[in-house]
Short mmCIF file of C-alpha atoms and ligand atoms in Angstrom, two decimals:
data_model
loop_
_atom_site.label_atom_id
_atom_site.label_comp_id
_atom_site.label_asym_id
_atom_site.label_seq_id
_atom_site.Cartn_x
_atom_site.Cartn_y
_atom_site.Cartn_z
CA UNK A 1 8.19 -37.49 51.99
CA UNK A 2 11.66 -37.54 52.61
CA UNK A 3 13.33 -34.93 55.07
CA UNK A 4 17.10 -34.68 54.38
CA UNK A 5 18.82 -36.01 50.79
CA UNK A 6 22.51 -36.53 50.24
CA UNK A 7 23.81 -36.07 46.64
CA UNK A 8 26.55 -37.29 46.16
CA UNK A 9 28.40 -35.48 43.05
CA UNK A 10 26.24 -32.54 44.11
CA UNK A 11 28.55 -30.04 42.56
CA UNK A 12 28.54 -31.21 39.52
CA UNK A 13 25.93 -30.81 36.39
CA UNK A 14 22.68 -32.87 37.75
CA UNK A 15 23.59 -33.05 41.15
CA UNK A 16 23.87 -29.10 41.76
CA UNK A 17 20.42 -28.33 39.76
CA UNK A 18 18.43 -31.24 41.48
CA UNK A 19 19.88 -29.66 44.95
CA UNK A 20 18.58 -26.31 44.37
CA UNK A 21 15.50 -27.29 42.64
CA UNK A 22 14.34 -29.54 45.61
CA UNK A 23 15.80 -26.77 48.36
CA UNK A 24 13.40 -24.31 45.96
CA UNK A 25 10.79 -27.05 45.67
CA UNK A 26 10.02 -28.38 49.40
CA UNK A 27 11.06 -25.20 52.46
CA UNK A 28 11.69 -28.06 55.44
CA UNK A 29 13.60 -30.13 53.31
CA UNK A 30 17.73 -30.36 54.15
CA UNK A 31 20.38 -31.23 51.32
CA UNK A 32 23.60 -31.83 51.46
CA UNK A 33 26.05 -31.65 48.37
CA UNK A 34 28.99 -34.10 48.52
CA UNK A 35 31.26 -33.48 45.53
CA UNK A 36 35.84 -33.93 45.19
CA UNK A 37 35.47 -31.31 42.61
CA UNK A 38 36.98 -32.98 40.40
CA UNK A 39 35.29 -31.96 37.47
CA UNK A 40 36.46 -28.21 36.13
CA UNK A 41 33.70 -25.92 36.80
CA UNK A 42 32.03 -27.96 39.86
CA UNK A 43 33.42 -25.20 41.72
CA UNK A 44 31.77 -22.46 40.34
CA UNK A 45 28.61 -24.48 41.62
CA UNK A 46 29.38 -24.10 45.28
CA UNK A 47 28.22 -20.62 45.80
CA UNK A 48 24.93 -21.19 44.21
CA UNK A 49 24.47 -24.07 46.35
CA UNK A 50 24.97 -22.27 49.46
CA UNK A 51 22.85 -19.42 48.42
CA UNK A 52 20.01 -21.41 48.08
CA UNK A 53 20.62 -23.19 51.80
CA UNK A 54 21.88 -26.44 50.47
CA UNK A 55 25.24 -27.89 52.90
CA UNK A 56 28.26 -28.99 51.14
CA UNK A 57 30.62 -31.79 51.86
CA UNK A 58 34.02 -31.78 50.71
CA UNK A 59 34.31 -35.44 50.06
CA UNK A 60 35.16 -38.59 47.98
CA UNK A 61 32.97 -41.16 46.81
CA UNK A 62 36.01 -43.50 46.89
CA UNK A 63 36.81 -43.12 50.24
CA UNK A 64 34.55 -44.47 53.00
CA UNK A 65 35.30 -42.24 55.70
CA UNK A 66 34.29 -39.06 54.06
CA UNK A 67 30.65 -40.06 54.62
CA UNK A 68 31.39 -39.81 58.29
CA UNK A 69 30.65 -36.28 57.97
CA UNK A 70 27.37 -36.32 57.30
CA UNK A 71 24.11 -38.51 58.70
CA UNK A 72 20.59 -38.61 59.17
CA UNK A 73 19.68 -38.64 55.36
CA UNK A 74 16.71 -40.72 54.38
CA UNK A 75 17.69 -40.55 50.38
CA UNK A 76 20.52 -40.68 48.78
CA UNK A 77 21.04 -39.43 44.87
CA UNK A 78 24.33 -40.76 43.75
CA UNK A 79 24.83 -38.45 40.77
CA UNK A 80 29.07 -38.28 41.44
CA UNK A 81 30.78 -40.12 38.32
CA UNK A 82 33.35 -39.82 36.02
CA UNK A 83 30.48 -38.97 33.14
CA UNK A 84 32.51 -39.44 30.09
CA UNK A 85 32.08 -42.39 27.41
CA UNK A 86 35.73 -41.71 26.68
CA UNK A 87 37.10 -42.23 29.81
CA UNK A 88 39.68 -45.04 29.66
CA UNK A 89 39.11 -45.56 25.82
CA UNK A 90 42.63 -44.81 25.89
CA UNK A 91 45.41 -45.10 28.54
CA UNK A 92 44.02 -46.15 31.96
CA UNK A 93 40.08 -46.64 33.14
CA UNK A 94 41.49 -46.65 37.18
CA UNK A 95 39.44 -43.49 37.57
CA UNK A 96 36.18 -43.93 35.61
CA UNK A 97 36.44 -47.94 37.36
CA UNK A 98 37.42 -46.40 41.15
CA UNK A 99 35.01 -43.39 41.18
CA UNK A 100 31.92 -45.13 38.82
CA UNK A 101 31.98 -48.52 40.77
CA UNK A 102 34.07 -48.42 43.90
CA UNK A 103 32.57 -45.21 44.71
CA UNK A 104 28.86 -46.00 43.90
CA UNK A 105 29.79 -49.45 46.35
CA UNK A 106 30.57 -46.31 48.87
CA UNK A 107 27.22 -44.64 48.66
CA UNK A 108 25.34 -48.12 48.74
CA UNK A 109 27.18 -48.91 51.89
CA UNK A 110 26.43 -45.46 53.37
CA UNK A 111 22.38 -45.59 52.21
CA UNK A 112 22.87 -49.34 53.77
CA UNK A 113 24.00 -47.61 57.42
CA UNK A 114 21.33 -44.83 57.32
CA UNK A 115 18.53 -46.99 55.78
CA UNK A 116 18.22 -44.37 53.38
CA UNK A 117 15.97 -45.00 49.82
CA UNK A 118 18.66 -45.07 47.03
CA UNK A 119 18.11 -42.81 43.56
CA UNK A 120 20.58 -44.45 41.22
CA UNK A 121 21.53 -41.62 37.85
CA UNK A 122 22.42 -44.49 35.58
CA UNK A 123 23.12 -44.00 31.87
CA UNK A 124 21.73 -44.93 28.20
CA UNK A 125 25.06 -46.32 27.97
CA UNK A 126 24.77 -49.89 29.12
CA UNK A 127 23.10 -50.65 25.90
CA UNK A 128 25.79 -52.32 23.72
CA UNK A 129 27.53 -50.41 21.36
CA UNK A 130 27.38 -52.93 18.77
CA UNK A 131 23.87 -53.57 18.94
CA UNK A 132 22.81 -49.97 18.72
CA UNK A 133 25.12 -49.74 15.63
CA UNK A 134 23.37 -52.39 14.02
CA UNK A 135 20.10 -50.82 13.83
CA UNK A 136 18.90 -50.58 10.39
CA UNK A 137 19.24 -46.69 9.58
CA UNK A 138 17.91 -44.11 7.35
CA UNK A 139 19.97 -41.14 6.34
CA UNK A 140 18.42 -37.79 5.44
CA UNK A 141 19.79 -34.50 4.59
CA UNK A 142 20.40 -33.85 8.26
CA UNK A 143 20.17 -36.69 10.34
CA UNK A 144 20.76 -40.37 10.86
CA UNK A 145 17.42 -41.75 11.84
CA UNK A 146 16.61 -45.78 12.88
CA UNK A 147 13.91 -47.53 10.29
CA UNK A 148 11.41 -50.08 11.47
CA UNK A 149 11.96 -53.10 11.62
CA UNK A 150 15.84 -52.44 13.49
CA UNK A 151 16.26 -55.76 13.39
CA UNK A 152 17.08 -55.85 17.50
CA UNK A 153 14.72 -56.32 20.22
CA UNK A 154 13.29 -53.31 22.79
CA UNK A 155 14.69 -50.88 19.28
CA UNK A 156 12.16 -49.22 17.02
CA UNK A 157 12.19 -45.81 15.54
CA UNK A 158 10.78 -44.59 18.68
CA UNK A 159 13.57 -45.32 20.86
CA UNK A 160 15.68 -47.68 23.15
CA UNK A 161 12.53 -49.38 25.61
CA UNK A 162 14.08 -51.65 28.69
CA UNK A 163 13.52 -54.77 26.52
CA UNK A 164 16.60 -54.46 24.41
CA UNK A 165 19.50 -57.16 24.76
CA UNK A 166 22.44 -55.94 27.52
CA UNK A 167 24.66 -58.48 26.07
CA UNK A 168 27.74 -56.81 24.58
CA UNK A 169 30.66 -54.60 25.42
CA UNK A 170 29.35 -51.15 25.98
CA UNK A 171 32.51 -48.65 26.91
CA UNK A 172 34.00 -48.70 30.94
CA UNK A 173 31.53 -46.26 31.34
CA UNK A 174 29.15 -48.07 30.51
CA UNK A 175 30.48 -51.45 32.16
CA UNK A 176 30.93 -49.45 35.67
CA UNK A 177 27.50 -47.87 35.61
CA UNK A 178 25.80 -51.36 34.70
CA UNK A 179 28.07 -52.93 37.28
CA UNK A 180 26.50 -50.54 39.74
CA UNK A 181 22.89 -51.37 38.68
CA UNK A 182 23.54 -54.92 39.89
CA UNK A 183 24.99 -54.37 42.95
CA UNK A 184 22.09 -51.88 43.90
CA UNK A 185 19.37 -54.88 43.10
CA UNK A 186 21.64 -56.91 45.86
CA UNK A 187 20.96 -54.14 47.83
CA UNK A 188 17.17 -53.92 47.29
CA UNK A 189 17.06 -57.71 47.32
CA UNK A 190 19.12 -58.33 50.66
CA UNK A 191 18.82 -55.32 52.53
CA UNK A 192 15.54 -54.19 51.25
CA UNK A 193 16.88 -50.83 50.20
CA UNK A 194 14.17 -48.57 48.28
CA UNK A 195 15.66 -47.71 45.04
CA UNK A 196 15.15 -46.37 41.85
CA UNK A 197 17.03 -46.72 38.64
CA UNK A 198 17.06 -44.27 35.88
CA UNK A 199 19.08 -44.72 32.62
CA UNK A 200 19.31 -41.41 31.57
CA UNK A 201 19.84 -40.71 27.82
CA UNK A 202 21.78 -37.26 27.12
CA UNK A 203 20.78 -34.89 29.95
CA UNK A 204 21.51 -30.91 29.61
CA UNK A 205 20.94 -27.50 30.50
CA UNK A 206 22.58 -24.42 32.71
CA UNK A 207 25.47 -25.20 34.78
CA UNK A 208 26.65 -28.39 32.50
CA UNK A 209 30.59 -27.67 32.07
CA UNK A 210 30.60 -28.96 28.86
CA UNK A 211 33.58 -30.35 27.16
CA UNK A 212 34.40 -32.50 23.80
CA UNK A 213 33.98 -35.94 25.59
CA UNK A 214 31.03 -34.97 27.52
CA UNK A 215 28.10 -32.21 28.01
CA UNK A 216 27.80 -31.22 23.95
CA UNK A 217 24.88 -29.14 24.09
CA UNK A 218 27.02 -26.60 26.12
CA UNK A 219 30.01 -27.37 24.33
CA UNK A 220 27.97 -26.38 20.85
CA UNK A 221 26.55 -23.07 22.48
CA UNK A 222 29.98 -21.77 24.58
CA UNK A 223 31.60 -22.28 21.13
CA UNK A 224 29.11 -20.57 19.41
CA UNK A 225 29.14 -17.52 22.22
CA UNK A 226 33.41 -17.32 22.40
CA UNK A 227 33.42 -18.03 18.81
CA UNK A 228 35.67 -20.76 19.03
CA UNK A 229 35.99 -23.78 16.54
CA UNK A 230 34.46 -27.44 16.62
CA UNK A 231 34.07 -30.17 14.80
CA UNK A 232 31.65 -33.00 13.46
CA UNK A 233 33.66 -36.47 14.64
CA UNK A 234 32.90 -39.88 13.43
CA UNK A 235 30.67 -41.38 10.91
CA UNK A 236 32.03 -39.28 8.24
CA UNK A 237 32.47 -36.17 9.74
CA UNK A 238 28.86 -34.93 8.41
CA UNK A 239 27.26 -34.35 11.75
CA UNK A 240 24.64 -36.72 11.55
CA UNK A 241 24.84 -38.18 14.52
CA UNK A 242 21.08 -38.13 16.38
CA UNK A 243 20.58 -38.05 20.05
CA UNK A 244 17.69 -37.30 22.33
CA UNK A 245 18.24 -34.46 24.58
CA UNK A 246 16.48 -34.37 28.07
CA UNK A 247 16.39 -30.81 29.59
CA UNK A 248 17.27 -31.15 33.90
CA UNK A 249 14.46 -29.41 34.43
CA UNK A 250 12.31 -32.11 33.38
CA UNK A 251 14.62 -34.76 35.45
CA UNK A 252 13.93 -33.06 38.11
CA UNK A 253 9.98 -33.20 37.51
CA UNK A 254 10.34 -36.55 37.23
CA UNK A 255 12.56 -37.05 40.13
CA UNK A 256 9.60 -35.15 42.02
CA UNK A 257 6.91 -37.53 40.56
CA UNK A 258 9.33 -40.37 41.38
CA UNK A 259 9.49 -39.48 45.02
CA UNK A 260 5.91 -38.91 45.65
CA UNK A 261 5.50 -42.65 44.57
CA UNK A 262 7.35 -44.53 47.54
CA UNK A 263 5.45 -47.92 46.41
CA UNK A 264 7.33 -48.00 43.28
CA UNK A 265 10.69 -47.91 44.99
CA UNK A 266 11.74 -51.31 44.70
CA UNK A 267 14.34 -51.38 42.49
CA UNK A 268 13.08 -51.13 38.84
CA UNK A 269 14.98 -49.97 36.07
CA UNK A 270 13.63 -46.69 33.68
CA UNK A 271 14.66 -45.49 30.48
CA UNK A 272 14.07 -41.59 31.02
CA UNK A 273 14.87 -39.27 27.89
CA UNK A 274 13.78 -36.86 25.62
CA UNK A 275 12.62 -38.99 23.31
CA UNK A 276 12.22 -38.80 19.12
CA UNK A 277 10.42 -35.30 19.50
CA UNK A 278 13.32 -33.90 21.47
CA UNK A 279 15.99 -35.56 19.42
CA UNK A 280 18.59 -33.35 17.40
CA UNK A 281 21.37 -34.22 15.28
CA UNK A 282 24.88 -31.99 15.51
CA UNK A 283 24.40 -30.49 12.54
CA UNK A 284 20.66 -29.19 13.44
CA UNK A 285 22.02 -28.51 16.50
CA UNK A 286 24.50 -25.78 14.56
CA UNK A 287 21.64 -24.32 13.00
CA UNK A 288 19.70 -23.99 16.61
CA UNK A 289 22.97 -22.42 17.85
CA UNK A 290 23.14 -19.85 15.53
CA UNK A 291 19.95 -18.47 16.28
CA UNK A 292 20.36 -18.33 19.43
CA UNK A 293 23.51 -17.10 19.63
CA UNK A 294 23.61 -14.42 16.36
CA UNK A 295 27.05 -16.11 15.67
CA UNK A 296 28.43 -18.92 12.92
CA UNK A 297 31.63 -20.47 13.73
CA UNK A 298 33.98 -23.07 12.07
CA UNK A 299 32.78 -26.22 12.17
CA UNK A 300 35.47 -28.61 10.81
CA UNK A 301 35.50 -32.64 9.83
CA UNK A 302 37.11 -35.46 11.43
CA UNK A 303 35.21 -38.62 9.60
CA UNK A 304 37.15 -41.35 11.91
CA UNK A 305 34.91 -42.99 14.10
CA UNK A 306 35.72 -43.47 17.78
CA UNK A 307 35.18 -47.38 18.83
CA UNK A 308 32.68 -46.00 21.34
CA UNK A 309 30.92 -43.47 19.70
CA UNK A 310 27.07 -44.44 18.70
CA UNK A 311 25.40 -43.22 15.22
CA UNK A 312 21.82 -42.81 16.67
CA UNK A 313 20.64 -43.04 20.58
CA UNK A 314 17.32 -42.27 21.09
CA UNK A 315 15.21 -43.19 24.66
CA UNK A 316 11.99 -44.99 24.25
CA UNK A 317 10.40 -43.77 27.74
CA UNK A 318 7.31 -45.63 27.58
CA UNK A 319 7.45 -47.25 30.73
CA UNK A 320 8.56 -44.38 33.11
CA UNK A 321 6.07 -41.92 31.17
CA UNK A 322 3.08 -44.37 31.89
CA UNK A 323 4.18 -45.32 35.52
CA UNK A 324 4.88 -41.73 36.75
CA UNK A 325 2.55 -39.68 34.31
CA UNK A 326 5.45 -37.72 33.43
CA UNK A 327 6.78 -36.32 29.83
CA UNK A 328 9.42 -34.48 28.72
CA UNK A 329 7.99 -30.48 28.26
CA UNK A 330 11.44 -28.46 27.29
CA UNK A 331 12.18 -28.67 23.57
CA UNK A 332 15.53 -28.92 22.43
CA UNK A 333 15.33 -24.84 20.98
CA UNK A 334 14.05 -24.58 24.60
CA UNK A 335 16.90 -26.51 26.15
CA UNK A 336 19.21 -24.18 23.48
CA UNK A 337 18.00 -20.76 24.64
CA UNK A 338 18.52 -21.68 28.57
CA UNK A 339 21.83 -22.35 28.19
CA UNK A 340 22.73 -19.45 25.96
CA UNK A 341 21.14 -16.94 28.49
CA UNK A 342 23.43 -18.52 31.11
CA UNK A 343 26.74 -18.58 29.33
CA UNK A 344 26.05 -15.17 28.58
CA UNK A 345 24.96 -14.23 32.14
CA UNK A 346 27.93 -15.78 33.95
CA UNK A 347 30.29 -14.87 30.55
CA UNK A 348 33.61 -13.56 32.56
CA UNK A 349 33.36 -16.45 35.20
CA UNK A 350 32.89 -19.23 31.90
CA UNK A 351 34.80 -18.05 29.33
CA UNK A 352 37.51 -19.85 31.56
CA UNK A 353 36.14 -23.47 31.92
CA UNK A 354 34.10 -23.25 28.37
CA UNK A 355 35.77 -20.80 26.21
N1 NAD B 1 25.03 -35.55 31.75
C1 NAD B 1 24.53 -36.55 31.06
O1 NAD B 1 24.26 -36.43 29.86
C2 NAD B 1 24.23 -37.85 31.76
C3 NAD B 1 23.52 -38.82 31.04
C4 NAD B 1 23.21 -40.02 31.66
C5 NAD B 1 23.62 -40.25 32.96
N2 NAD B 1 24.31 -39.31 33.62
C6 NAD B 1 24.72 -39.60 35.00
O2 NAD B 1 24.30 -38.53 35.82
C7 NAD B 1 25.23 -38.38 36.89
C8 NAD B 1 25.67 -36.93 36.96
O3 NAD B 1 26.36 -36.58 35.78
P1 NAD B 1 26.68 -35.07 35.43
O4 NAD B 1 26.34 -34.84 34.03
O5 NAD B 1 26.12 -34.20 36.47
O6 NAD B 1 28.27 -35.09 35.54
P2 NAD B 1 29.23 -33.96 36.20
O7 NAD B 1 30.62 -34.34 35.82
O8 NAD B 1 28.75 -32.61 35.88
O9 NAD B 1 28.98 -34.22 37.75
C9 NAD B 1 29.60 -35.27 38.46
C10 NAD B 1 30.15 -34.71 39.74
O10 NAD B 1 30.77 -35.78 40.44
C11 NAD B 1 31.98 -35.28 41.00
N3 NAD B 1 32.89 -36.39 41.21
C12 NAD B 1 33.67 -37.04 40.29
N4 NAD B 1 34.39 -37.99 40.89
C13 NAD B 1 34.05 -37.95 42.20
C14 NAD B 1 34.49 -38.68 43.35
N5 NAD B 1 35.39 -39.67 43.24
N6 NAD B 1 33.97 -38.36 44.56
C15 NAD B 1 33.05 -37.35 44.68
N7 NAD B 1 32.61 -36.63 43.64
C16 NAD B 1 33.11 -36.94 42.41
C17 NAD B 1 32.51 -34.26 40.01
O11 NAD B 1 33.37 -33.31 40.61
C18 NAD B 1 31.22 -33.61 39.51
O12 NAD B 1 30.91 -32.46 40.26
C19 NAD B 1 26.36 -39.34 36.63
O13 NAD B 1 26.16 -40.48 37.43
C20 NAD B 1 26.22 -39.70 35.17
O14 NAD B 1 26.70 -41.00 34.94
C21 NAD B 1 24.63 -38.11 33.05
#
């Protein structure tokens, strides 16, 4: 078991719940929280964190001496990104490049030093755009679902397994976080660094500062709750698009699973997501919102699609689910509710970063 775990990012979405959960989880366990705060709303995180005995690092995952300030960890979760599939789709991708690779080069470097185990968040998103958008389809009345046979390898109506192609261009989110994969396998390969890879479809839940390139789930409900406006983007503006939605909750059970397995450590990469039973399309996601919430809102049309928006993603997690005896158990109305009881519990101290 380990006994201290640096997060880097650990103000942010993932890496604030997993601190708290494991502080809540294991009593003798230390965390540390290192987090720029760049995101709006990571700082709303920080008192949380310390009331629940995690230690926070003011630091940069760029910059190689702000590691200095903290040592003895035997794990490091490298949860600090720029998140966003949108970042650099226009203007410049310095900062989704400097912070996504550069920075995750940072934390390898540091787990190198401390001979720490290495817990790598990765993303759906290195799956080619192109390829996923090629996927024969089905429309229904509410959804855009994939038909069998897709006509691409590792895709079936049950998801995205490991076994589908990587050859494509997939967004500089994508390209950064892939980039990072590889250079961790050097890692496990030369240094023998433990390490696990998880390419997380669409995570969510409390404390995601959800804006319109990234965190929808709380986007949908904070909209619904201030009563503000949104709109169905892309694909014809019908709000269509499908995704599988995996509640941080149930990360963090498999994160748990994941470290009491130490002999799996070596590297392997996992598709972890909700999967088809947890999947939701915007517009059923409206309709889940207004229950919840007691409120309909304006929900306008913009049918242009972005270049890196996706029709369908949905995770086949075969292969963690059957190697960690782990399964999603928060449904999306689940994953709905949670986050509506926390907007409206921490309303005044939102209503500025989501409203
Ligand atoms: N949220 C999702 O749906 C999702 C899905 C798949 C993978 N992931 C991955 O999970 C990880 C966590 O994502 P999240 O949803 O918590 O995002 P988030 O934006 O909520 O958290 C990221 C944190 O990293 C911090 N950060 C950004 N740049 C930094 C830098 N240069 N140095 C130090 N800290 C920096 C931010 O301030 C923020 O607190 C990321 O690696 C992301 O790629 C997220």
């Amino acid at each position: 078991m380990f006994k201290h775990i640096l997060i880097t990012g650990g103000a942010g979405f993932v890496g604030s719940n997993l601190a708290v959960r494991l502080k809540q989880t294991f009593a003798d366990l230390k965390v540390t929280a290192l987090d720029n705060l760049k995101r709006r709303g990571s700082e709303l995180a920080l008192a949380r964190l310390r009331e629940h005995g995690v230690e926070f690092a003011h630091g940069d995952v760029r910059c190689a001496e702000d590691f200095d300030t903290v040592s003895g960890y035997d794990l490091l979760i490298d949860c600090s990104a720029e998140p966003s599939v949108q970042a650099g789709a226009s203007g410049s991708p310095a900062y989704v490049l400097n912070t996504n690779l550069s920075g995750t080069i940072q934390c390898l470097e540091a787990a190198r030093r401390e001979h720490a185990a290495f817990l790598f968040l990765s993303t759906s998103r290195v799956y080619p755009i192109s390829t996923l958008n090629a996927a024969s389809f089905t429309e229904t009345e509410t959804r855009f679902t994939w038909s069998d046979p897709t006509g691409a390898e590792g895709i079936t109506t049950n998801g995205v397994s490991e076994k589908a192609s990587l050859e494509g261009a997939r967004s500089f989110y994508g390209a950064s976080k892939l980039a990072g994969e590889l250079l961790l396998s050097e890692y496990v390969a030369t240094h023998g660094m433990k390490a696990i890879i998880n390419r997380c479809g669409i995570l969510a839940g409390p404390w995601q500062m959800g804006k319109v390139d990234q965190g929808v789930v709380t986007l949908w409900v904070a909209r619904h709750i201030f009563k503000k406006p949104l709109s169905y983007t892309g694909f014809g503006g019908t709000g269509k698009q499908l995704r599988d939605m995996l509640h941080v909750e149930d990360l963090f059970d498999l994160v748990c699973k994941q470290m009491a397995k130490p002999e799996l450590w070596d590297g392997r990469v996992y598709n972890a997501g909700g999967g088809l039973a947890n999947s939701v399309s915007l517009c059923e996601l409206t309709k889940l919102c207004q229950t919840a919430t007691g409120n309909t809102i304006e929900i306008g049309a913009k049918p242009e699609t972005s270049p890196v928006d996706l029709r369908i993603y949905v995770t086949d997690s075969s292969r963690v689910s059957k190697d960690f005896g782990w399964k999603p158990q928060r449904s999306v109305p689940d994953l709905v509710e949670d986050i509506t009881r926390w907007v409206h519990e921490h309303a005044d101290s939102l209503a500025k970063v989501l409203g």
